[in-house]
Amino acid sequence: MPVVRVALDVPLPKLFDYLAEDAGRTDIGRRVIVPFGQRRQIGLIVELAQASELPATQLKSVIAIDRDLPALPAEWLKLARFAAGYYQHPLGATLLSLLPPALKRLKPTRAEPPAAYALTAAGTAHLPDISPRAKAQRQLAERLQQGPLPLSEAGAWRSHLRLWHRAGWVEAAEAMPASPAPASPPPQLTPDQAATVAAVLEAPAGFGAWLLHGVTGSGKTEVYLKLIEAQLAAGRQALVLVPEIHLTPQTEAAFRNRFPGARLISLHSGLADGERLRAWRACLDGRVDLVLGTRLAVFTPMDRLRLIVVDEEHDGSYKQQEGLRYSARDVAVWRARTLDIPIVLGSATPALETWRNAERGRYRKLELPERAHAEAELPAVKLIDTRADRPRQGLSASLTRALRDRLARGEQSLLFINRRGYAPTLYCNGCGYVVPCPRCSAHQVLHRKGGKFELRCHHCGLMSRPPEVCPDCGSLDLRPAGQGTQRLEETLADQFPGARILRIDRDTAARRGAFAAMREAVNAREVDILVGTQIVTKGHDFPHLTLVGVLGADQALLSPDFRATERLFAQLMQVAGRAGRAARPGEVLVQTGYPEHPLYRALQAHDFARFAAQTLKERREAEFPPYSHQALLRAEAERIDDAIAFLDKAKQAGLALAREHGVTLFDPTPALLARVARRERAQLLVQAGSRQHLQGFLGPWLEAVRGLPTRTLKWSIDVDPLDF
Ligand SMILES: [Zn+2]
Ligand SMILES: [Zn+2]
């Protein structure tokens, strides 16, 4: 009897054998319900075998194979297997984590009604037979002859549609927008854009990774659109990844406008389970031309995929921070290589890993050095030395003056400060006490809600009332220390009573649709001053914005994280790029106590290449990525000693292997943020000169680590970690 090898969502890196009387090769990639221990579980059939290594008496039979859904294609299984192997995550847990949530439930998923119905050939043939007296049916027939009928417009026809569907007269179809907006003519490509498009289109067929390095406002999206157009015209599929969920509606609108006839699907974690399932199903059925989505979309099954675009490829949100800790950008590159198709990675501030790949010739570099609109110049960046021009309530005199000028001219300003809340801490002026989070090794942040203050921990979410007297010295003189977005908003309202101020941070943007509303208000010029965190730096175009002020950026220069400056530079380039998008020149004022710092000098020159060269030199000297490859074994326990002791044992277990593979194991250390929600966290860094060495070591080492006793301790492995 055939045996199926099933992947299950369990923390063991193996497959499980089951008997399946009627299973065949076409069942590979199908969902299956199997008995597991005392329970039933959903699994995925990954392999077929004639016999099992287990004795027949130990084999159980599958309960049911789900043949309603098409099987997952071999290419998808290969992609998921690569991700599980590379990121050292159990295969079953990986495969199941990549399915839409609705497919992980044991209860049979009720077939989602299709988004729309279209006539089949049989239905068309049947139409003349409808009785003239069946008025509703005749109207339905007429309506269907005009094109697919979205279920949302079916109204009283729903029951007829159900019957006709059963009879095979109609079939599921994609819901097209009722009346696609007339596509605006595409703008004329600039010579740089045209050269870029030509370079990719005229390259020999097959795998090619392109780094599209374009300054902010250079029109990278136009290049993507042209490349996608070529694929769609040939009946092929394209996949576009964007970093942020709130950027998808905007990008989606641009794509729909350009390709009104294309079947476009947008995928992100904000979709309801039903929508996600429907989108997945459409992809499996091949009823999709273009997929647009956040990192999870990289795992969309697409059988005619011929182009991948990763926009803002440097963005940290492409890296998943739990479970399967994958980088969607890196998985996308692997997928493109395996499919032998081109991939375009776009950014104004590429990740240094990507930049180095381009410098070494592994990726081909395409440059868009100028803004797409001839009159829009890059903004002038000026540094305000805060040692001379001391900020009051966060604002220097120069920045205040610049804001006043913009208000007088009716232009918009943006103040960028990467701290949400009212103030980073509550501070005792008597003894210097600051309020700690009792559960984490961090301070609590002061927030203002309504008229009241509250303390919140940004790591564990704990909320509490601020103390009225200092718990250490009894002083009543407790003050907010430093600036957050809320306090800056308050200061601005004091200083510019007539100004219309809008704050955008994670607290205000949490509501659905908040971003669209914000964009509208800004574009309708109902806002004079925007105050925001890094959330505003990404992808938004504000044509009337002519001033950007940057506060508190120096913080990142002092961070022990070696990637902090890379992130800061990207953020500052992005935020500076918001200024002067239209005809008026923009100005960027950066308040800093280190105006000589090379990072700010490179920013003034809009010179990413210079910044990259400097930073890569430092990385090379320190043997940091991209000059080495890393993995982080993390452990968390109630006591830090237990976490360290576990990592020590893991290190001992790996020493001989590490020598063999040329890999360095560092000593375990407490994490930068050692305590979160009463759990103590420690980590062990693994470093190697090449990816192959690191990968060769990790597999056998983790097998040994899995054998170590853990009790209540939890551990995880992060390959190519971004956060320490
Ligand atoms: Zn005190
Ligand atoms: Zn906390």
XYZ file of C-alpha atoms and ligand atoms in Angstrom:
726
model
C 0.000 0.000 0.000
C 1.391 3.440 -0.832
C 2.897 5.420 1.990
C 2.699 9.204 2.116
C 5.329 11.322 3.914
C 3.509 14.076 5.706
C 4.792 17.400 7.056
C 3.156 18.341 10.361
C 3.381 21.502 12.420
C 5.571 20.010 15.146
C 8.986 21.140 16.373
C 10.763 18.092 14.938
C 12.741 18.313 11.712
C 11.255 15.183 10.146
C 8.368 13.882 8.070
C 5.808 11.314 9.242
C 4.747 8.195 7.337
C 1.090 7.241 6.866
C -0.691 4.627 4.821
C -2.911 5.993 2.089
C -4.670 3.414 -0.001
C -5.599 5.610 -2.937
C -2.741 8.104 -2.886
C -0.922 8.873 -6.111
C 1.752 11.235 -7.355
C -0.815 13.968 -7.922
C -1.427 14.047 -4.170
C 2.022 15.444 -3.436
C 1.389 18.994 -2.263
C -2.118 18.284 -0.977
C -3.459 18.840 2.497
C -4.239 15.800 4.534
C -5.877 15.021 7.870
C -3.975 12.425 9.894
C -4.147 10.939 13.388
C -1.278 12.217 15.527
C -1.039 10.997 19.111
C -4.503 11.304 20.547
C -5.548 14.021 18.123
C -6.047 14.775 14.482
C -3.781 17.157 12.672
C -3.602 18.957 9.355
C -0.534 18.100 7.353
C 0.870 18.419 3.885
C 1.847 15.450 1.705
C 5.433 16.069 0.687
C 6.591 12.710 -0.659
C 5.240 9.377 -1.787
C 6.941 6.067 -1.031
C 6.284 2.412 -1.753
C 7.199 1.335 1.722
C 8.049 2.789 5.093
C 11.073 2.073 7.231
C 8.676 1.622 10.109
C 7.094 -1.779 10.753
C 3.633 -1.994 9.203
C 2.017 -2.407 12.635
C 3.157 1.066 13.640
C 1.745 2.786 10.574
C -1.586 4.529 10.771
C -3.772 5.473 7.844
C -4.575 8.978 6.730
C -8.086 10.119 7.578
C -8.697 12.192 4.480
C -6.862 13.855 1.621
C -8.228 17.240 0.605
C -8.644 17.023 -3.165
C -10.903 20.075 -3.413
C -7.936 22.398 -3.545
C -5.343 22.017 -6.281
C -2.082 20.501 -5.022
C 0.726 22.896 -4.241
C 3.147 22.956 -7.171
C 6.544 21.290 -6.945
C 8.245 24.663 -7.295
C 6.482 25.917 -4.176
C 7.459 22.846 -2.180
C 11.051 23.303 -3.279
C 10.989 26.957 -2.217
C 9.561 26.105 1.201
C 12.106 23.312 1.650
C 14.905 25.694 0.835
C 13.610 28.201 3.411
C 13.269 25.512 6.084
C 16.793 24.264 5.407
C 18.500 27.629 5.121
C 16.803 29.185 8.146
C 17.133 25.932 10.130
C 13.430 25.737 10.923
C 11.593 22.381 11.124
C 10.198 21.474 7.695
C 6.673 20.749 8.887
C 6.410 23.928 10.936
C 7.751 25.880 7.946
C 5.353 24.430 5.387
C 2.306 24.844 7.595
C 3.293 28.408 8.565
C 3.258 29.374 4.894
C -0.343 28.309 4.305
C -3.205 30.779 4.783
C -4.578 30.431 8.352
C -7.899 29.048 7.093
C -6.099 26.039 5.624
C -4.433 25.179 8.917
C -7.740 24.521 10.624
C -8.986 21.005 11.065
C -12.568 21.880 10.346
C -13.088 21.535 6.628
C -12.879 25.027 5.244
C -16.233 25.870 3.840
C -15.692 26.606 0.194
C -15.521 30.360 -0.118
C -18.123 31.631 -2.550
C -16.265 32.890 -5.605
C -15.829 36.611 -6.016
C -17.745 36.543 -9.292
C -19.435 34.228 -11.797
C -19.027 33.990 -15.558
C -20.967 32.028 -18.159
C -19.537 28.703 -19.295
C -19.909 27.332 -22.831
C -22.632 25.018 -21.559
C -24.399 27.979 -19.991
C -24.248 30.002 -23.201
C -25.718 27.057 -25.092
C -28.528 26.780 -22.576
C -29.582 30.441 -22.623
C -32.121 30.154 -25.498
C -33.951 27.454 -23.498
C -34.841 29.795 -20.632
C -38.563 30.342 -20.559
C -39.628 33.874 -21.546
C -41.742 33.903 -18.393
C -38.706 33.329 -16.099
C -38.041 37.036 -15.979
C -35.340 37.065 -13.299
C -33.430 34.310 -15.084
C -33.598 36.112 -18.415
C -32.259 39.298 -16.801
C -29.486 37.314 -15.168
C -28.589 35.789 -18.541
C -28.447 39.232 -20.129
C -26.276 40.546 -17.355
C -23.858 37.607 -17.605
C -23.516 38.078 -21.344
C -21.928 41.442 -20.615
C -19.154 39.872 -18.543
C -18.453 38.329 -15.115
C -20.970 39.230 -12.421
C -19.439 40.077 -9.021
C -21.237 38.288 -6.204
C -21.525 41.626 -4.410
C -23.830 42.790 -7.216
C -25.794 39.556 -7.542
C -28.581 40.560 -5.122
C -31.728 38.514 -5.786
C -29.924 36.449 -8.428
C -27.821 34.647 -5.813
C -30.038 31.582 -5.564
C -30.219 31.255 -9.364
C -26.455 31.556 -9.553
C -26.078 28.728 -7.049
C -28.342 26.480 -9.139
C -26.667 27.436 -12.404
C -23.269 26.804 -10.829
C -24.343 23.306 -9.829
C -25.633 22.749 -13.369
C -22.292 23.891 -14.804
C -23.724 26.912 -16.630
C -21.606 29.417 -14.724
C -18.151 29.169 -13.205
C -16.115 31.079 -10.675
C -14.398 34.152 -12.085
C -12.379 37.067 -10.848
C -14.329 40.117 -9.826
C -13.188 42.943 -12.021
C -13.642 46.450 -10.724
C -17.173 47.377 -11.838
C -15.980 50.204 -14.038
C -12.229 50.379 -14.203
C -11.097 53.962 -13.944
C -9.818 55.173 -17.292
C -6.092 54.527 -17.195
C -4.165 57.763 -17.307
C -1.553 57.703 -20.041
C 1.805 56.572 -18.695
C 4.306 59.398 -18.287
C 7.128 59.671 -20.769
C 10.159 57.837 -19.373
C 13.216 59.945 -18.621
C 16.353 58.918 -20.551
C 17.734 57.244 -17.389
C 14.521 55.323 -16.806
C 14.360 54.263 -20.448
C 17.976 53.060 -20.368
C 17.255 51.088 -17.211
C 14.203 49.407 -18.678
C 16.093 48.579 -21.847
C 19.007 47.088 -19.907
C 16.729 44.590 -18.163
C 14.525 43.800 -21.154
C 17.444 43.322 -23.514
C 19.522 41.218 -21.139
C 19.852 37.545 -22.078
C 16.942 35.497 -20.758
C 17.457 33.734 -17.464
C 18.467 34.659 -13.961
C 19.798 38.116 -13.373
C 19.728 40.160 -10.172
C 19.526 43.891 -10.765
C 20.071 46.547 -8.170
C 18.036 49.585 -9.175
C 19.693 52.359 -7.208
C 17.622 55.491 -7.653
C 17.513 58.664 -5.580
C 14.200 59.468 -3.882
C 11.757 60.777 -6.459
C 13.670 59.249 -9.380
C 10.641 57.232 -10.470
C 11.642 53.650 -9.700
C 7.976 52.643 -9.807
C 7.763 53.731 -13.461
C 10.599 51.346 -14.236
C 8.861 48.489 -12.418
C 5.626 49.212 -14.281
C 7.320 49.072 -17.666
C 9.059 45.794 -16.868
C 5.836 44.272 -15.563
C 3.928 45.462 -18.614
C 6.270 43.437 -20.816
C 5.607 40.281 -18.773
C 1.831 40.737 -18.621
C 1.698 41.331 -22.355
C 3.343 37.937 -22.836
C 0.807 36.227 -20.566
C 3.256 35.764 -17.703
C 3.097 36.615 -14.025
C 4.986 39.142 -11.932
C 5.472 39.397 -8.173
C 6.075 42.746 -6.480
C 7.112 42.971 -2.836
C 6.653 46.173 -0.837
C 7.824 46.662 2.734
C 4.838 48.069 4.553
C 1.244 47.029 4.750
C 0.091 50.653 4.657
C 1.926 51.194 1.372
C -0.003 48.465 -0.409
C -3.252 50.409 -1.100
C -1.254 53.238 -2.683
C 0.876 50.930 -4.804
C -2.146 48.817 -5.626
C -4.001 51.859 -6.946
C -1.047 52.805 -9.159
C -0.846 49.291 -10.583
C -4.592 48.931 -11.140
C -4.648 52.245 -12.896
C -1.866 51.156 -15.225
C -3.117 47.621 -15.839
C -6.906 47.837 -15.670
C -7.350 44.455 -17.347
C -4.848 42.531 -15.228
C -5.936 40.175 -12.485
C -4.144 41.743 -9.539
C -4.030 40.332 -6.051
C -2.771 42.173 -3.032
C -1.502 40.046 -0.144
C -0.602 41.194 3.343
C -1.147 40.200 6.942
C -4.058 42.640 7.304
C -6.346 40.531 5.077
C -9.192 38.655 6.721
C -8.816 34.868 6.655
C -11.492 34.498 3.995
C -9.898 37.068 1.692
C -6.520 35.467 2.157
C -7.895 32.042 1.306
C -9.656 33.342 -1.775
C -6.468 35.029 -2.981
C -4.462 31.849 -2.360
C -6.994 29.767 -4.238
C -6.918 32.148 -7.192
C -3.124 31.852 -7.269
C -3.263 28.046 -7.141
C -5.760 28.053 -9.989
C -3.495 30.329 -12.034
C -6.209 33.012 -12.187
C -3.770 35.791 -11.289
C -1.424 37.956 -13.350
C 0.167 40.195 -10.779
C 0.737 39.684 -7.056
C 1.571 42.646 -4.885
C 2.328 42.124 -1.239
C 4.412 42.336 1.887
C 7.054 39.769 2.858
C 4.690 36.788 3.129
C 3.794 37.225 -0.558
C 7.222 35.887 -1.559
C 5.789 32.416 -0.916
C 2.796 32.800 -3.234
C 2.352 29.809 -5.557
C 2.678 31.170 -9.105
C 3.291 28.858 -12.019
C 3.972 31.457 -14.731
C 6.167 33.724 -12.616
C 8.747 35.467 -14.801
C 9.693 38.641 -12.900
C 10.193 39.570 -9.239
C 10.496 43.143 -7.967
C 11.516 43.962 -4.394
C 10.846 47.630 -3.698
C 12.795 49.353 -0.891
C 14.853 46.190 -0.671
C 16.863 47.514 2.309
C 13.789 47.663 4.523
C 14.020 45.754 7.797
C 10.403 44.623 7.601
C 11.373 42.047 4.952
C 12.915 40.040 7.763
C 10.516 37.991 9.834
C 11.444 38.081 13.501
C 9.752 34.965 14.804
C 9.072 31.371 13.784
C 10.636 30.969 10.347
C 13.017 33.909 10.544
C 13.334 34.475 6.812
C 14.362 37.453 4.763
C 11.787 37.868 1.990
C 14.360 39.672 -0.136
C 16.873 36.856 0.118
C 14.217 34.187 -0.458
C 13.078 36.168 -3.509
C 16.600 36.158 -4.936
C 16.838 32.413 -4.394
C 13.456 31.884 -6.034
C 14.465 33.958 -9.052
C 17.719 32.008 -9.388
C 15.901 28.673 -9.193
C 13.260 29.757 -11.713
C 15.992 31.298 -13.876
C 14.205 34.648 -14.135
C 15.202 38.281 -13.492
C 14.755 40.011 -10.133
C 14.943 43.769 -9.582
C 15.897 45.105 -6.141
C 15.091 48.789 -5.852
C 16.233 51.340 -3.276
C 17.673 54.800 -2.761
C 19.703 53.368 0.118
C 20.418 49.704 -0.641
C 21.329 47.324 2.144
C 25.105 47.130 2.381
C 24.910 43.397 1.628
C 23.138 44.199 -1.645
C 25.453 47.089 -2.436
C 28.502 44.883 -2.017
C 26.958 42.186 -4.228
C 26.576 44.854 -6.895
C 30.149 46.079 -6.428
C 31.437 42.530 -6.791
C 29.443 42.090 -9.982
C 27.112 39.437 -8.610
C 24.231 41.878 -9.090
C 24.117 44.340 -11.930
C 23.752 47.947 -10.884
C 21.362 50.360 -12.572
C 21.482 54.003 -11.554
C 18.770 56.651 -11.540
C 20.873 59.565 -10.270
C 18.303 62.293 -10.852
C 14.751 63.043 -9.920
C 12.192 62.254 -12.593
C 10.712 65.756 -12.728
C 13.264 68.089 -14.221
C 12.299 70.950 -11.907
C 12.423 68.892 -8.708
C 15.900 69.100 -7.318
C 17.251 67.180 -4.374
C 16.799 69.241 -1.205
C 19.634 71.200 0.394
C 20.665 69.520 3.655
C 21.910 71.820 6.427
C 23.261 70.823 9.811
C 22.290 72.790 12.904
C 25.015 72.516 15.532
C 23.048 72.065 18.750
C 26.107 72.906 20.848
C 25.826 76.482 19.566
C 22.104 76.741 18.817
C 20.728 74.940 21.856
C 17.251 73.481 21.327
C 14.494 74.542 23.711
C 11.775 71.933 24.119
C 13.490 70.130 21.271
C 13.508 73.013 18.788
C 16.580 75.089 17.910
C 16.155 78.770 17.023
C 17.146 78.073 13.388
C 14.553 75.352 12.980
C 11.866 77.496 14.646
C 12.649 80.324 12.236
C 12.470 78.001 9.227
C 9.086 76.690 10.396
C 7.790 80.234 10.767
C 8.915 81.064 7.198
C 7.058 78.068 5.790
C 3.900 78.944 7.691
C 4.069 82.495 6.355
C 4.443 81.194 2.790
C 1.669 78.631 3.164
C 4.046 75.683 2.659
C 4.178 72.434 4.588
C 6.828 71.189 7.004
C 7.642 67.792 8.425
C 9.396 67.221 11.732
C 10.939 63.788 12.034
C 11.614 62.378 15.480
C 11.920 58.662 15.971
C 10.321 58.494 19.406
C 6.641 58.072 19.963
C 4.923 59.029 23.166
C 5.284 62.223 25.173
C 8.779 61.808 26.596
C 11.220 58.895 26.673
C 11.304 58.886 30.476
C 9.921 60.413 33.656
C 12.859 61.776 35.589
C 13.332 62.824 39.229
C 15.021 66.185 39.423
C 15.970 65.438 43.050
C 17.956 62.216 42.645
C 18.019 61.333 38.941
C 15.669 58.358 39.267
C 13.887 57.274 36.081
C 10.907 54.941 36.128
C 11.938 51.439 35.034
C 9.634 48.762 33.687
C 9.415 46.178 36.464
C 9.339 43.413 33.859
C 11.989 44.575 31.384
C 15.457 46.070 31.364
C 14.100 49.307 29.915
C 12.581 52.571 31.031
C 8.890 53.178 30.779
C 7.855 55.803 28.266
C 5.607 58.671 29.248
C 2.464 58.912 27.104
C -0.371 61.342 27.181
C -3.875 60.030 26.797
C -6.716 62.501 26.881
C -5.661 64.986 29.546
C -3.786 62.391 31.611
C -0.293 60.971 31.654
C 0.447 57.277 31.743
C 3.583 55.176 31.607
C 3.944 52.483 28.985
C 6.608 49.933 28.323
C 7.308 49.717 24.596
C 8.685 46.204 24.980
C 6.099 44.325 27.026
C 3.139 46.687 26.809
C 2.796 47.193 30.584
C 0.870 50.352 31.491
C 0.842 52.158 34.811
C 0.021 55.488 36.432
C 3.019 57.768 36.869
C 4.147 57.993 40.515
C 3.371 61.311 42.216
C 6.442 61.295 44.365
C 9.834 59.809 43.576
C 9.881 56.257 44.965
C 13.597 56.670 45.733
C 13.916 60.054 47.435
C 10.340 61.220 47.961
C 10.827 64.355 45.878
C 7.747 65.809 44.157
C 9.861 67.221 41.342
C 9.231 64.573 38.671
C 9.605 65.797 35.089
C 9.250 64.435 31.586
C 12.772 64.120 30.173
C 13.425 64.465 26.448
C 11.081 64.691 23.496
C 8.559 62.373 21.949
C 6.128 63.028 19.098
C 3.304 63.999 21.476
C 5.386 66.540 23.353
C 6.724 68.028 20.138
C 3.158 68.378 18.884
C 2.305 70.235 22.096
C 5.344 72.535 21.822
C 4.481 73.378 18.221
C 0.891 74.174 19.149
C 2.230 76.564 21.821
C 4.678 78.279 19.524
C 2.481 78.438 16.417
C -1.067 78.787 17.710
C -2.594 79.172 14.237
C -0.827 76.189 12.659
C -2.648 72.985 11.784
C -0.542 70.149 13.152
C -0.869 66.446 12.422
C 1.013 63.737 14.289
C 1.733 60.413 12.616
C 3.239 57.563 14.590
C 2.319 54.016 15.405
C -0.204 55.239 17.986
C -2.176 57.385 15.545
C -1.745 55.132 12.516
C -3.074 51.996 14.172
C -6.598 52.550 12.892
C -7.458 51.121 9.504
C -7.507 53.780 6.835
C -5.568 56.239 9.005
C -2.835 56.531 6.400
C -5.153 57.220 3.518
C -6.877 59.925 5.590
C -3.521 61.420 6.493
C -2.339 61.498 2.881
C -5.556 63.126 1.797
C -5.391 65.798 4.484
C -1.784 66.590 3.615
C -2.410 66.689 -0.124
C -5.516 68.865 0.351
C -3.238 71.252 2.292
C -5.291 70.914 5.432
C -2.083 70.407 7.385
C 0.764 72.866 7.986
C 3.145 70.820 10.110
C 3.488 67.062 10.198
C 5.161 65.441 13.192
C 6.122 61.838 12.688
C 8.302 58.850 13.353
C 9.985 56.714 10.688
C 6.538 55.585 9.624
C 6.256 58.807 7.551
C 9.609 58.330 5.875
C 8.458 55.573 3.599
C 7.129 56.099 0.160
C 4.726 58.969 0.695
C 4.754 61.835 -1.756
C 3.910 65.217 -0.306
C 4.100 67.755 -3.132
C 3.659 70.866 -0.970
C 6.268 69.902 1.588
C 9.346 72.129 1.458
C 10.923 71.747 4.899
C 12.038 68.679 6.792
C 13.422 69.050 10.307
C 15.234 66.138 11.946
C 15.405 65.862 15.739
C 17.201 63.394 17.967
C 19.002 61.533 15.183
C 22.300 61.435 17.132
C 20.848 58.717 19.333
C 21.567 56.107 16.663
C 25.232 57.159 16.405
C 25.721 55.976 19.986
C 23.978 52.622 19.542
C 26.003 49.460 20.167
C 24.221 47.803 17.206
C 26.615 47.845 14.238
C 23.704 48.308 11.815
C 22.377 51.424 13.592
C 24.207 53.905 11.355
C 23.143 52.087 8.196
C 19.528 52.302 9.334
C 19.877 55.946 10.356
C 21.378 56.922 7.016
C 18.581 55.163 5.129
C 15.942 56.845 7.289
C 17.483 60.292 6.860
C 17.835 59.881 3.086
C 14.205 58.751 2.932
C 12.874 61.542 5.137
C 14.981 64.135 3.320
C 13.509 62.769 0.105
C 10.028 63.877 1.205
C 11.025 67.519 0.707
C 10.733 69.430 -2.537
C 9.006 66.787 -4.664
C 7.310 69.363 -6.870
C 8.520 72.639 -8.295
C 9.574 74.257 -5.012
C 13.032 73.411 -3.731
C 13.173 71.598 -0.427
C 15.319 72.173 2.599
C 16.362 69.688 5.265
C 17.601 70.863 8.670
C 19.254 68.277 10.887
C 19.811 69.130 14.552
C 22.990 67.423 15.714
C 25.745 67.689 18.277
C 28.152 65.971 15.833
C 28.073 68.075 12.661
C 31.491 66.714 11.630
C 30.297 63.109 11.589
C 30.978 61.479 8.185
C 27.421 60.154 8.097
C 25.990 63.678 8.097
C 28.599 64.817 5.581
C 27.558 62.079 3.167
C 23.912 62.973 3.770
C 24.609 66.612 2.847
C 26.099 65.456 -0.434
C 23.235 62.976 -1.057
C 26.079 60.560 -1.549
C 25.041 57.025 -0.726
C 28.117 55.592 -2.425
C 30.391 57.589 -0.129
C 28.515 56.491 2.961
C 28.561 52.884 1.786
C 32.294 52.957 1.093
C 33.057 54.380 4.563
C 30.799 51.983 6.359
C 31.920 48.942 4.407
C 35.520 49.783 5.296
C 34.598 49.736 8.986
C 32.694 46.494 8.539
C 35.619 44.860 6.786
C 37.984 45.838 9.587
C 35.587 44.532 12.228
C 34.751 41.426 10.147
C 31.068 42.222 10.313
C 28.571 41.339 7.546
C 28.736 41.480 4.573
C 32.361 40.392 5.198
C 31.182 37.551 7.385
C 28.035 35.507 7.799
C 26.286 35.216 11.105
C 23.707 33.245 13.009
C 22.449 33.938 16.484
C 21.412 31.238 18.925
C 19.040 32.899 21.357
C 17.888 31.520 24.672
C 15.398 32.890 27.159
C 14.737 31.718 30.689
C 13.525 33.027 33.998
C 17.080 33.425 35.228
C 19.884 34.836 33.091
C 22.312 32.252 34.520
C 20.199 29.439 33.097
C 20.129 31.039 29.652
C 23.897 31.594 29.690
C 24.544 28.070 31.012
C 22.465 26.565 28.210
C 24.320 28.570 25.571
C 27.624 27.543 27.149
C 26.669 23.897 26.776
C 25.618 24.586 23.186
C 28.994 26.166 22.577
C 30.873 23.209 24.064
C 28.783 20.858 21.941
C 29.830 22.758 18.822
C 33.525 23.463 19.360
C 34.907 20.477 17.450
C 32.429 20.966 14.598
C 33.224 24.674 14.464
C 36.938 23.941 14.030
C 36.128 21.469 11.291
C 33.973 23.978 9.386
C 36.116 27.061 10.024
C 33.392 28.728 12.071
C 33.837 30.979 15.111
C 31.662 30.531 18.199
C 31.633 33.563 20.474
C 30.959 33.511 24.205
C 27.330 33.726 25.267
C 26.296 37.229 26.352
C 23.104 38.791 27.675
C 21.069 40.341 24.837
C 21.236 44.132 24.395
C 17.785 44.234 25.906
C 18.356 41.472 28.414
C 14.995 41.322 30.112
C 11.599 41.471 28.423
C 8.356 40.596 30.179
C 10.206 38.912 33.038
C 12.160 36.626 30.739
C 15.938 36.924 30.657
C 17.505 36.707 27.232
C 20.989 35.719 26.179
C 22.609 34.969 22.850
C 25.521 33.215 21.236
C 26.959 34.556 18.012
C 28.155 32.169 15.310
C 30.283 33.691 12.572
C 31.864 32.334 9.420
C 33.732 33.645 6.401
C 31.291 32.080 3.975
C 27.665 31.105 3.808
C 28.593 27.529 2.903
C 30.757 27.107 5.996
C 28.052 28.531 8.217
C 25.351 26.338 6.672
C 27.577 23.272 6.843
C 28.068 23.850 10.548
C 24.534 24.823 11.590
C 22.742 21.613 10.596
C 24.760 19.103 12.622
C 25.319 21.575 15.458
C 21.619 22.269 15.969
C 20.968 18.556 15.985
C 23.267 18.364 19.005
C 21.648 21.462 20.557
C 18.222 19.826 20.217
C 19.504 17.020 22.445
C 20.377 19.377 25.319
C 18.014 19.480 28.303
C 15.976 22.692 28.357
C 13.210 22.427 30.981
C 11.454 25.825 30.875
C 14.085 27.432 28.696
C 13.221 28.399 25.124
C 15.725 28.744 22.338
C 15.695 29.719 18.688
C 18.109 30.181 15.840
C 18.240 33.289 13.668
C 20.255 32.969 10.450
C 21.434 36.315 9.009
C 20.042 38.175 12.045
C 19.305 41.884 11.728
C 18.589 42.626 15.382
C 20.829 41.856 18.310
Zn 14.193 61.076 43.416
Zn 8.252 46.046 29.982
